[in-house]
């Protein structure tokens, strides 16, 4: 058992619904074990600037249902430099923080990995990103809420698409990953999905439009923003309009609404479980690991492995989109 007295907790990178539930779990679990908690505002940026707040049971009351992050977040270039990390470490020493819980995605863990190797401070991470693009957890905190937000939006788009006999190109988030597009494509009965992991999406779409059923009255194509094989929804829309001028085509970019809103029950439970496990992991001497959930069990994955991109796309899932929307 490692003697930890004061855990610093922070959120970093893009916010994700459920981050607050994770902060709450870290604070309450630490209190349970008699450990103090310091909240670090605005991620690595705030760490370097000394934006520290003492947390107690009350500071996390009534936040489990709230989207965003009460600790705020930032993307920080300064932490990529040795001076930036040195500043951050000095601030941690000054505030007597002797362990860290980092909540975020691949950028957050890349920073945590370097920092944890450079300085003698145990760091563990919680997977907080709507993208679901980490190895070592079946789902990331925020993904379930985000895909439900997308499904709700696309169902509404389907109503208007159907009324006007239109084809909609809908762009969803996922910088390097098509996992949001893939699941929501299945759940909304999309005619096609275009994702960075598959290079044949556009060709497949063109084939469907040319040789597929002609009696359809609406069509939805979901494009992951990271799909640089064609370059996002506007470019896909342009190519479709050029080749198929008879289709009445519209473009819709869902954007940051996917990151907001109250976390789903799944995200709250996931965040609560891994948040509590993070504190216990630090007490047990874990460091430089992400705490995730695999098949319902807590799983520990070294940062360098967690950020090696997601588990990959099951080709059967892509086939499912095509097969079921015939
Ligand atoms: O990493 C989460 C994410 O929502 C990505 O899907 C998206 O590309 C990115 O963040 C957008 O970041 P920002 O809000 O900084 O533009």
PDB file of C-alpha atoms in Angstrom, residues 191-194 199-212 322:
ATOM      1  CA  UNK A 191     -27.496   4.240 -46.269  1.00  0.00           C
ATOM      2  CA  UNK A 192     -23.707   4.584 -45.983  1.00  0.00           C
ATOM      3  CA  UNK A 193     -20.941   5.650 -43.626  1.00  0.00           C
ATOM      4  CA  UNK A 194     -17.606   7.215 -44.521  1.00  0.00           C
ATOM      5  CA  UNK A 199     -10.960   3.651 -47.815  1.00  0.00           C
ATOM      6  CA  UNK A 200     -13.838   2.329 -49.900  1.00  0.00           C
ATOM      7  CA  UNK A 201     -16.695   4.374 -48.431  1.00  0.00           C
ATOM      8  CA  UNK A 202     -17.108   6.901 -51.234  1.00  0.00           C
ATOM      9  CA  UNK A 203     -16.885   4.296 -53.952  1.00  0.00           C
ATOM     10  CA  UNK A 204     -19.462   2.195 -52.096  1.00  0.00           C
ATOM     11  CA  UNK A 205     -21.742   5.191 -51.765  1.00  0.00           C
ATOM     12  CA  UNK A 206     -21.504   6.004 -55.470  1.00  0.00           C
ATOM     13  CA  UNK A 207     -22.301   2.393 -56.336  1.00  0.00           C
ATOM     14  CA  UNK A 208     -25.354   2.435 -54.071  1.00  0.00           C
ATOM     15  CA  UNK A 209     -26.609   5.639 -55.625  1.00  0.00           C
ATOM     16  CA  UNK A 210     -26.041   4.393 -59.134  1.00  0.00           C
ATOM     17  CA  UNK A 211     -27.138   0.769 -58.938  1.00  0.00           C
ATOM     18  CA  UNK A 212     -29.068   0.545 -55.652  1.00  0.00           C
ATOM     19  CA  UNK A 322     -24.744  -1.781 -45.986  1.00  0.00           C
TER      20      UNK A 322
END
